[in-house]
Amino acid sequence: MTKQDLKIVFMGTPEFAVATLRALVEGGYRVVAVVTQPDKPVGRHGSVLRAPAVKEYALSVGLPVLQPEKMKDAGFVEQLRGYQADLQVVVAFRMLPEVVWAMPRFGTFNVHAALLPQYRGAAPINWAIINGETETGVTTFFLDHEIDTGKIILQKHFPIPDEADVEYVYDGLMNLGAVIALETVDLVIENDGEISAISQEEWLNNNCQLSIAKCQLFAAPKIFKETCRICWGSTAKKVYDFVRGLSPVPAAWTTLVEREVAEGSDSSPIDLKIYKTQKTGRPCTAPAGSLLVEKNRFFVATSDEWLEILELQMAGKKRMAARDFLNGFKGVQNYILK
C-alpha cells in the first residue's frame, strides 16, 4: 500500500489540529475530505461567523469541508460514507458516535495531547501543568465507545520545564502531534492496516511495575471560569503551577478587595487575571492573600511563602507588568486578594 492508496478523512477544529492536517497534505498523503465544527458566531451581536482554523486551511488547499451540526445526522453520515475513507484521523475534535468512528475499514485514531491513560478529557495540557508534571506527551489511539479509552498505538514524550506555561507546551505538543500522526499513518500503510495496539489497562499494568506513583490517574475535565479562581491558601508551588497552567488562556483570576471598607464607601471588588508569578523561597506568616510591595515588586502571601506577581490584568485593561500596575494603582497594600 502507498500513500495514494490510503484514503484519509481528517477531523479537527482549532489551530492545534491544523499542524497535523498540514503535515498530511504537504507529506503527500491522500486526504479526501475534512470534517470540522460549524462556523462560530462572534462579535457583539453574533452577526459575524468565524470559520474554524481547520476549515480555513482546508479550503486554502482545495479540500472539501463538511460541517455537521450533529454527527449522527443521516445526511452527514451518508455524505461521509460516500468518501469511502480507509482511515479517519482525529485531532482536537468532538466525541464521535460509533456509526462514524467505525466506518473506515482501518478504523479511526485520535491524537491526544497527553500520555494516556493519564489526563483523559478536554483540557490535558492545562491540567498537566496545574498538577506540576515535569513531563507530558502525545498519544495516538483507536477510538472506541468511551472517551479517550481506546487502544494505544504510539506515544511520544515531551518535557515540561518548570517555567513553561500553556502556550509553550501547546506549541510543542501541536508539532509533536503532527509527527506522531504521520508515524501512525505510516504504520497503517506499511502493515496494510493490521497494526498492533495495546489496551490502556495493559499499558497501565506494565508501567505500574516500574512506579506505583504512575498508577494514580489524573483527569483533564473541561475548564470553566470558577475552575480558574486562585486559592491563595495553597502553597506557593501550587499557586505558581496553577497560574502557568492557565496562562495565557483562559487565565487564572482573583479578586482585589479592600481590607477595611469604610461605612458608606462605594468601593467594589476588582477582578484581576494573573498571568505570571515567581517563587521567592521567602517564608511567609501573613494571612493568605495579603499583599506586600517592595521597590516596585509585588508579592502576595500563600500558605508557606511570598509569591511574586510579575504579569497581570485588571478588568477592562490590557495585560501589564506588575511594576506598571503598581505605578497606576496606589495604596495596594490596603487591599487583599481573595
JSON list of C-alpha atoms in Angstrom, two decimals, residues 52-226:
[
{"chain": "A", "resi": 52, "resn": "PRO", "atom": "CA", "xyz": [-12.59, 27.21, 12.32]},
{"chain": "A", "resi": 53, "resn": "ALA", "atom": "CA", "xyz": [-8.84, 27.29, 11.69]},
{"chain": "A", "resi": 54, "resn": "VAL", "atom": "CA", "xyz": [-9.02, 23.81, 10.15]},
{"chain": "A", "resi": 55, "resn": "LYS", "atom": "CA", "xyz": [-11.66, 24.92, 7.65]},
{"chain": "A", "resi": 56, "resn": "GLU", "atom": "CA", "xyz": [-9.61, 27.93, 6.59]},
{"chain": "A", "resi": 57, "resn": "TYR", "atom": "CA", "xyz": [-6.56, 25.78, 5.91]},
{"chain": "A", "resi": 58, "resn": "ALA", "atom": "CA", "xyz": [-8.55, 23.01, 4.19]},
{"chain": "A", "resi": 59, "resn": "LEU", "atom": "CA", "xyz": [-10.19, 25.47, 1.78]},
{"chain": "A", "resi": 60, "resn": "SER", "atom": "CA", "xyz": [-6.82, 27.10, 1.05]},
{"chain": "A", "resi": 61, "resn": "VAL", "atom": "CA", "xyz": [-5.53, 23.79, -0.31]},
{"chain": "A", "resi": 62, "resn": "GLY", "atom": "CA", "xyz": [-8.75, 22.82, -2.08]},
{"chain": "A", "resi": 63, "resn": "LEU", "atom": "CA", "xyz": [-10.05, 20.13, 0.26]},
{"chain": "A", "resi": 64, "resn": "PRO", "atom": "CA", "xyz": [-13.80, 19.53, 0.60]},
{"chain": "A", "resi": 65, "resn": "VAL", "atom": "CA", "xyz": [-15.11, 20.52, 4.04]},
{"chain": "A", "resi": 66, "resn": "LEU", "atom": "CA", "xyz": [-18.05, 19.05, 5.97]},
{"chain": "A", "resi": 67, "resn": "GLN", "atom": "CA", "xyz": [-19.50, 20.94, 8.95]},
{"chain": "A", "resi": 68, "resn": "PRO", "atom": "CA", "xyz": [-22.29, 18.88, 10.53]},
{"chain": "A", "resi": 69, "resn": "GLU", "atom": "CA", "xyz": [-24.33, 20.28, 13.39]},
{"chain": "A", "resi": 70, "resn": "LYS", "atom": "CA", "xyz": [-24.90, 16.74, 14.66]},
{"chain": "A", "resi": 71, "resn": "MET", "atom": "CA", "xyz": [-22.54, 13.84, 14.00]},
{"chain": "A", "resi": 72, "resn": "LYS", "atom": "CA", "xyz": [-25.43, 11.35, 13.84]},
{"chain": "A", "resi": 73, "resn": "ASP", "atom": "CA", "xyz": [-27.31, 13.34, 11.19]},
{"chain": "A", "resi": 74, "resn": "ALA", "atom": "CA", "xyz": [-28.29, 10.86, 8.48]},
{"chain": "A", "resi": 75, "resn": "GLY", "atom": "CA", "xyz": [-27.41, 13.21, 5.66]},
{"chain": "A", "resi": 76, "resn": "PHE", "atom": "CA", "xyz": [-23.92, 13.81, 7.05]},
{"chain": "A", "resi": 77, "resn": "VAL", "atom": "CA", "xyz": [-23.30, 10.11, 7.70]},
{"chain": "A", "resi": 78, "resn": "GLU", "atom": "CA", "xyz": [-24.30, 9.28, 4.14]},
{"chain": "A", "resi": 79, "resn": "GLN", "atom": "CA", "xyz": [-22.11, 12.06, 2.74]},
{"chain": "A", "resi": 80, "resn": "LEU", "atom": "CA", "xyz": [-19.16, 10.88, 4.84]},
{"chain": "A", "resi": 81, "resn": "ARG", "atom": "CA", "xyz": [-19.66, 7.30, 3.72]},
{"chain": "A", "resi": 82, "resn": "GLY", "atom": "CA", "xyz": [-19.50, 8.49, 0.13]},
{"chain": "A", "resi": 83, "resn": "TYR", "atom": "CA", "xyz": [-15.81, 9.34, 0.50]},
{"chain": "A", "resi": 84, "resn": "GLN", "atom": "CA", "xyz": [-15.08, 5.65, 1.23]},
{"chain": "A", "resi": 85, "resn": "ALA", "atom": "CA", "xyz": [-12.25, 6.51, 3.59]},
{"chain": "A", "resi": 86, "resn": "ASP", "atom": "CA", "xyz": [-9.88, 3.76, 4.67]},
{"chain": "A", "resi": 87, "resn": "LEU", "atom": "CA", "xyz": [-8.83, 5.68, 7.78]},
{"chain": "A", "resi": 88, "resn": "GLN", "atom": "CA", "xyz": [-10.00, 8.66, 9.82]},
{"chain": "A", "resi": 89, "resn": "VAL", "atom": "CA", "xyz": [-7.56, 10.88, 11.73]},
{"chain": "A", "resi": 90, "resn": "VAL", "atom": "CA", "xyz": [-8.97, 12.98, 14.58]},
{"chain": "A", "resi": 91, "resn": "VAL", "atom": "CA", "xyz": [-7.20, 15.87, 16.33]},
{"chain": "A", "resi": 92, "resn": "ALA", "atom": "CA", "xyz": [-8.88, 18.22, 18.84]},
{"chain": "A", "resi": 93, "resn": "PHE", "atom": "CA", "xyz": [-12.42, 17.48, 17.71]},
{"chain": "A", "resi": 94, "resn": "ARG", "atom": "CA", "xyz": [-15.61, 16.28, 19.39]},
{"chain": "A", "resi": 95, "resn": "MET", "atom": "CA", "xyz": [-16.78, 12.90, 20.61]},
{"chain": "A", "resi": 96, "resn": "LEU", "atom": "CA", "xyz": [-17.80, 10.71, 17.68]},
{"chain": "A", "resi": 97, "resn": "PRO", "atom": "CA", "xyz": [-20.68, 8.21, 17.55]},
{"chain": "A", "resi": 98, "resn": "GLU", "atom": "CA", "xyz": [-19.88, 4.63, 16.63]},
{"chain": "A", "resi": 99, "resn": "VAL", "atom": "CA", "xyz": [-21.56, 5.00, 13.25]},
{"chain": "A", "resi": 100, "resn": "VAL", "atom": "CA", "xyz": [-18.81, 7.49, 12.39]},
{"chain": "A", "resi": 101, "resn": "TRP", "atom": "CA", "xyz": [-15.66, 6.14, 14.09]},
{"chain": "A", "resi": 102, "resn": "ALA", "atom": "CA", "xyz": [-16.34, 2.56, 13.00]},
{"chain": "A", "resi": 103, "resn": "MET", "atom": "CA", "xyz": [-16.95, 3.49, 9.35]},
{"chain": "A", "resi": 104, "resn": "PRO", "atom": "CA", "xyz": [-13.44, 3.19, 7.82]},
{"chain": "A", "resi": 105, "resn": "ARG", "atom": "CA", "xyz": [-12.06, -0.31, 7.27]},
{"chain": "A", "resi": 106, "resn": "PHE", "atom": "CA", "xyz": [-8.88, 0.55, 9.22]},
{"chain": "A", "resi": 107, "resn": "GLY", "atom": "CA", "xyz": [-10.70, 2.42, 11.95]},
{"chain": "A", "resi": 108, "resn": "THR", "atom": "CA", "xyz": [-10.30, 5.92, 13.40]},
{"chain": "A", "resi": 109, "resn": "PHE", "atom": "CA", "xyz": [-7.40, 7.11, 15.50]},
{"chain": "A", "resi": 110, "resn": "ASN", "atom": "CA", "xyz": [-7.11, 10.20, 17.65]},
{"chain": "A", "resi": 111, "resn": "VAL", "atom": "CA", "xyz": [-4.10, 12.32, 18.59]},
{"chain": "A", "resi": 112, "resn": "HIS", "atom": "CA", "xyz": [-4.42, 13.16, 22.29]},
{"chain": "A", "resi": 113, "resn": "ALA", "atom": "CA", "xyz": [-2.22, 15.79, 23.96]},
{"chain": "A", "resi": 114, "resn": "ALA", "atom": "CA", "xyz": [-1.20, 13.65, 26.94]},
{"chain": "A", "resi": 115, "resn": "LEU", "atom": "CA", "xyz": [0.35, 10.31, 27.81]},
{"chain": "A", "resi": 116, "resn": "LEU", "atom": "CA", "xyz": [-2.77, 8.18, 28.09]},
{"chain": "A", "resi": 117, "resn": "PRO", "atom": "CA", "xyz": [-4.27, 6.81, 30.24]},
{"chain": "A", "resi": 118, "resn": "GLN", "atom": "CA", "xyz": [-3.18, 9.95, 32.11]},
{"chain": "A", "resi": 119, "resn": "TYR", "atom": "CA", "xyz": [-5.23, 13.12, 31.55]},
{"chain": "A", "resi": 120, "resn": "ARG", "atom": "CA", "xyz": [-8.23, 11.82, 29.69]},
{"chain": "A", "resi": 121, "resn": "GLY", "atom": "CA", "xyz": [-10.54, 14.71, 28.89]},
{"chain": "A", "resi": 122, "resn": "ALA", "atom": "CA", "xyz": [-10.88, 18.09, 27.24]},
{"chain": "A", "resi": 123, "resn": "ALA", "atom": "CA", "xyz": [-8.01, 20.04, 28.82]},
{"chain": "A", "resi": 124, "resn": "PRO", "atom": "CA", "xyz": [-4.98, 17.72, 29.17]},
{"chain": "A", "resi": 125, "resn": "ILE", "atom": "CA", "xyz": [-2.33, 20.41, 28.65]},
{"chain": "A", "resi": 126, "resn": "ASN", "atom": "CA", "xyz": [-3.75, 22.71, 31.32]},
{"chain": "A", "resi": 127, "resn": "TRP", "atom": "CA", "xyz": [-4.15, 20.00, 33.94]},
{"chain": "A", "resi": 128, "resn": "ALA", "atom": "CA", "xyz": [-0.70, 18.51, 33.42]},
{"chain": "A", "resi": 129, "resn": "ILE", "atom": "CA", "xyz": [0.88, 21.89, 34.18]},
{"chain": "A", "resi": 130, "resn": "ILE", "atom": "CA", "xyz": [-1.53, 22.71, 37.02]},
{"chain": "A", "resi": 131, "resn": "ASN", "atom": "CA", "xyz": [-0.56, 19.41, 38.66]},
{"chain": "A", "resi": 132, "resn": "GLY", "atom": "CA", "xyz": [3.13, 20.23, 38.39]},
{"chain": "A", "resi": 133, "resn": "GLU", "atom": "CA", "xyz": [4.02, 17.47, 35.94]},
{"chain": "A", "resi": 134, "resn": "THR", "atom": "CA", "xyz": [7.57, 17.57, 34.58]},
{"chain": "A", "resi": 135, "resn": "GLU", "atom": "CA", "xyz": [6.65, 15.55, 31.50]},
{"chain": "A", "resi": 136, "resn": "THR", "atom": "CA", "xyz": [3.71, 15.05, 29.19]},
{"chain": "A", "resi": 137, "resn": "GLY", "atom": "CA", "xyz": [3.42, 13.98, 25.56]},
{"chain": "A", "resi": 138, "resn": "VAL", "atom": "CA", "xyz": [1.12, 12.86, 22.78]},
{"chain": "A", "resi": 139, "resn": "THR", "atom": "CA", "xyz": [-0.68, 9.57, 22.19]},
{"chain": "A", "resi": 140, "resn": "THR", "atom": "CA", "xyz": [-2.34, 8.05, 19.18]},
{"chain": "A", "resi": 141, "resn": "PHE", "atom": "CA", "xyz": [-5.11, 5.59, 19.98]},
{"chain": "A", "resi": 142, "resn": "PHE", "atom": "CA", "xyz": [-8.05, 3.94, 18.27]},
{"chain": "A", "resi": 143, "resn": "LEU", "atom": "CA", "xyz": [-11.44, 5.39, 19.14]},
{"chain": "A", "resi": 144, "resn": "ASP", "atom": "CA", "xyz": [-14.00, 3.21, 20.86]},
{"chain": "A", "resi": 145, "resn": "HIS", "atom": "CA", "xyz": [-17.19, 3.72, 22.86]},
{"chain": "A", "resi": 146, "resn": "GLU", "atom": "CA", "xyz": [-15.76, 5.64, 25.84]},
{"chain": "A", "resi": 147, "resn": "ILE", "atom": "CA", "xyz": [-13.88, 8.92, 25.52]},
{"chain": "A", "resi": 148, "resn": "ASP", "atom": "CA", "xyz": [-10.05, 8.63, 25.46]},
{"chain": "A", "resi": 149, "resn": "THR", "atom": "CA", "xyz": [-10.05, 4.95, 26.46]},
{"chain": "A", "resi": 150, "resn": "GLY", "atom": "CA", "xyz": [-9.16, 3.17, 23.20]},
{"chain": "A", "resi": 151, "resn": "LYS", "atom": "CA", "xyz": [-6.11, 1.03, 22.49]},
{"chain": "A", "resi": 152, "resn": "ILE", "atom": "CA", "xyz": [-2.80, 2.90, 22.40]},
{"chain": "A", "resi": 153, "resn": "ILE", "atom": "CA", "xyz": [-0.82, 2.82, 19.14]},
{"chain": "A", "resi": 154, "resn": "LEU", "atom": "CA", "xyz": [2.13, 5.17, 19.78]},
{"chain": "A", "resi": 155, "resn": "GLN", "atom": "CA", "xyz": [3.34, 7.66, 22.39]},
{"chain": "A", "resi": 156, "resn": "LYS", "atom": "CA", "xyz": [5.94, 10.40, 22.35]},
{"chain": "A", "resi": 157, "resn": "HIS", "atom": "CA", "xyz": [7.19, 12.22, 25.45]},
{"chain": "A", "resi": 158, "resn": "PHE", "atom": "CA", "xyz": [7.64, 15.97, 25.92]},
{"chain": "A", "resi": 159, "resn": "PRO", "atom": "CA", "xyz": [9.43, 17.60, 28.90]},
{"chain": "A", "resi": 160, "resn": "ILE", "atom": "CA", "xyz": [7.72, 20.44, 30.78]},
{"chain": "A", "resi": 161, "resn": "PRO", "atom": "CA", "xyz": [10.28, 22.96, 32.09]},
{"chain": "A", "resi": 162, "resn": "ASP", "atom": "CA", "xyz": [9.43, 24.46, 35.48]},
{"chain": "A", "resi": 163, "resn": "GLU", "atom": "CA", "xyz": [8.90, 27.90, 33.93]},
{"chain": "A", "resi": 164, "resn": "ALA", "atom": "CA", "xyz": [6.76, 26.68, 31.00]},
{"chain": "A", "resi": 165, "resn": "ASP", "atom": "CA", "xyz": [3.18, 27.87, 30.57]},
{"chain": "A", "resi": 166, "resn": "VAL", "atom": "CA", "xyz": [0.32, 26.52, 28.45]},
{"chain": "A", "resi": 167, "resn": "GLU", "atom": "CA", "xyz": [1.43, 28.39, 25.33]},
{"chain": "A", "resi": 168, "resn": "TYR", "atom": "CA", "xyz": [4.86, 26.74, 25.39]},
{"chain": "A", "resi": 169, "resn": "VAL", "atom": "CA", "xyz": [3.52, 23.23, 25.92]},
{"chain": "A", "resi": 170, "resn": "TYR", "atom": "CA", "xyz": [0.66, 23.76, 23.45]},
{"chain": "A", "resi": 171, "resn": "ASP", "atom": "CA", "xyz": [3.09, 24.72, 20.69]},
{"chain": "A", "resi": 172, "resn": "GLY", "atom": "CA", "xyz": [5.39, 21.80, 21.49]},
{"chain": "A", "resi": 173, "resn": "LEU", "atom": "CA", "xyz": [2.62, 19.21, 21.53]},
{"chain": "A", "resi": 174, "resn": "MET", "atom": "CA", "xyz": [0.98, 20.68, 18.44]},
{"chain": "A", "resi": 175, "resn": "ASN", "atom": "CA", "xyz": [4.14, 19.99, 16.43]},
{"chain": "A", "resi": 176, "resn": "LEU", "atom": "CA", "xyz": [4.83, 16.66, 18.14]},
{"chain": "A", "resi": 177, "resn": "GLY", "atom": "CA", "xyz": [1.24, 15.65, 17.44]},
{"chain": "A", "resi": 178, "resn": "ALA", "atom": "CA", "xyz": [1.81, 16.13, 13.72]},
{"chain": "A", "resi": 179, "resn": "VAL", "atom": "CA", "xyz": [4.90, 13.93, 13.89]},
{"chain": "A", "resi": 180, "resn": "ILE", "atom": "CA", "xyz": [3.17, 11.08, 15.74]},
{"chain": "A", "resi": 181, "resn": "ALA", "atom": "CA", "xyz": [0.13, 11.27, 13.44]},
{"chain": "A", "resi": 182, "resn": "LEU", "atom": "CA", "xyz": [2.28, 10.75, 10.35]},
{"chain": "A", "resi": 183, "resn": "GLU", "atom": "CA", "xyz": [4.19, 7.91, 12.01]},
{"chain": "A", "resi": 184, "resn": "THR", "atom": "CA", "xyz": [0.86, 6.26, 12.86]},
{"chain": "A", "resi": 185, "resn": "VAL", "atom": "CA", "xyz": [-0.46, 6.65, 9.31]},
{"chain": "A", "resi": 186, "resn": "ASP", "atom": "CA", "xyz": [2.82, 5.20, 8.01]},
{"chain": "A", "resi": 187, "resn": "LEU", "atom": "CA", "xyz": [2.32, 2.16, 10.25]},
{"chain": "A", "resi": 188, "resn": "VAL", "atom": "CA", "xyz": [-1.11, 1.66, 8.72]},
{"chain": "A", "resi": 189, "resn": "ILE", "atom": "CA", "xyz": [0.35, 1.87, 5.22]},
{"chain": "A", "resi": 190, "resn": "GLU", "atom": "CA", "xyz": [3.32, -0.41, 5.93]},
{"chain": "A", "resi": 191, "resn": "ASN", "atom": "CA", "xyz": [1.15, -3.07, 7.58]},
{"chain": "A", "resi": 192, "resn": "ASP", "atom": "CA", "xyz": [-1.90, -2.87, 5.29]},
{"chain": "A", "resi": 193, "resn": "GLY", "atom": "CA", "xyz": [-3.99, -1.66, 8.21]},
{"chain": "A", "resi": 194, "resn": "GLU", "atom": "CA", "xyz": [-3.03, -4.51, 10.52]},
{"chain": "A", "resi": 195, "resn": "ILE", "atom": "CA", "xyz": [-1.19, -2.61, 13.25]},
{"chain": "A", "resi": 196, "resn": "SER", "atom": "CA", "xyz": [-0.80, -3.66, 16.86]},
{"chain": "A", "resi": 197, "resn": "ALA", "atom": "CA", "xyz": [-2.23, -1.57, 19.69]},
{"chain": "A", "resi": 198, "resn": "ILE", "atom": "CA", "xyz": [-2.25, -2.13, 23.43]},
{"chain": "A", "resi": 199, "resn": "SER", "atom": "CA", "xyz": [-5.19, -1.66, 25.77]},
{"chain": "A", "resi": 200, "resn": "GLN", "atom": "CA", "xyz": [-4.79, 1.13, 28.29]},
{"chain": "A", "resi": 201, "resn": "GLU", "atom": "CA", "xyz": [-5.35, -1.35, 31.11]},
{"chain": "A", "resi": 202, "resn": "GLU", "atom": "CA", "xyz": [-2.45, -3.49, 29.89]},
{"chain": "A", "resi": 203, "resn": "TRP", "atom": "CA", "xyz": [-0.28, -0.41, 29.43]},
{"chain": "A", "resi": 204, "resn": "LEU", "atom": "CA", "xyz": [-1.07, 0.68, 32.98]},
{"chain": "A", "resi": 205, "resn": "ASN", "atom": "CA", "xyz": [-0.27, -2.75, 34.41]},
{"chain": "A", "resi": 206, "resn": "ASN", "atom": "CA", "xyz": [3.06, -2.86, 32.61]},
{"chain": "A", "resi": 207, "resn": "ASN", "atom": "CA", "xyz": [4.10, 0.61, 33.75]},
{"chain": "A", "resi": 208, "resn": "CYS", "atom": "CA", "xyz": [2.88, 0.29, 37.33]},
{"chain": "A", "resi": 209, "resn": "GLN", "atom": "CA", "xyz": [5.56, -2.33, 37.84]},
{"chain": "A", "resi": 210, "resn": "LEU", "atom": "CA", "xyz": [8.08, 0.50, 37.44]},
{"chain": "A", "resi": 211, "resn": "SER", "atom": "CA", "xyz": [6.49, 3.03, 39.75]},
{"chain": "A", "resi": 212, "resn": "ILE", "atom": "CA", "xyz": [3.44, 2.83, 41.99]},
{"chain": "A", "resi": 213, "resn": "ALA", "atom": "CA", "xyz": [3.03, 6.61, 41.59]},
{"chain": "A", "resi": 214, "resn": "LYS", "atom": "CA", "xyz": [2.26, 6.12, 37.92]},
{"chain": "A", "resi": 215, "resn": "CYS", "atom": "CA", "xyz": [-0.84, 4.15, 38.87]},
{"chain": "A", "resi": 216, "resn": "GLN", "atom": "CA", "xyz": [-2.55, 7.31, 40.09]},
{"chain": "A", "resi": 217, "resn": "LEU", "atom": "CA", "xyz": [-4.57, 8.60, 37.18]},
{"chain": "A", "resi": 218, "resn": "PHE", "atom": "CA", "xyz": [-5.45, 12.27, 36.80]},
{"chain": "A", "resi": 219, "resn": "ALA", "atom": "CA", "xyz": [-8.39, 13.50, 34.74]},
{"chain": "A", "resi": 220, "resn": "ALA", "atom": "CA", "xyz": [-8.47, 16.54, 32.47]},
{"chain": "A", "resi": 221, "resn": "PRO", "atom": "CA", "xyz": [-12.04, 17.86, 32.58]},
{"chain": "A", "resi": 222, "resn": "LYS", "atom": "CA", "xyz": [-13.22, 20.94, 30.74]},
{"chain": "A", "resi": 223, "resn": "ILE", "atom": "CA", "xyz": [-12.20, 24.19, 32.42]},
{"chain": "A", "resi": 224, "resn": "PHE", "atom": "CA", "xyz": [-14.79, 26.79, 33.43]},
{"chain": "A", "resi": 225, "resn": "LYS", "atom": "CA", "xyz": [-14.41, 30.27, 34.91]},
{"chain": "A", "resi": 226, "resn": "GLU", "atom": "CA", "xyz": [-14.78, 29.10, 38.51]}
]
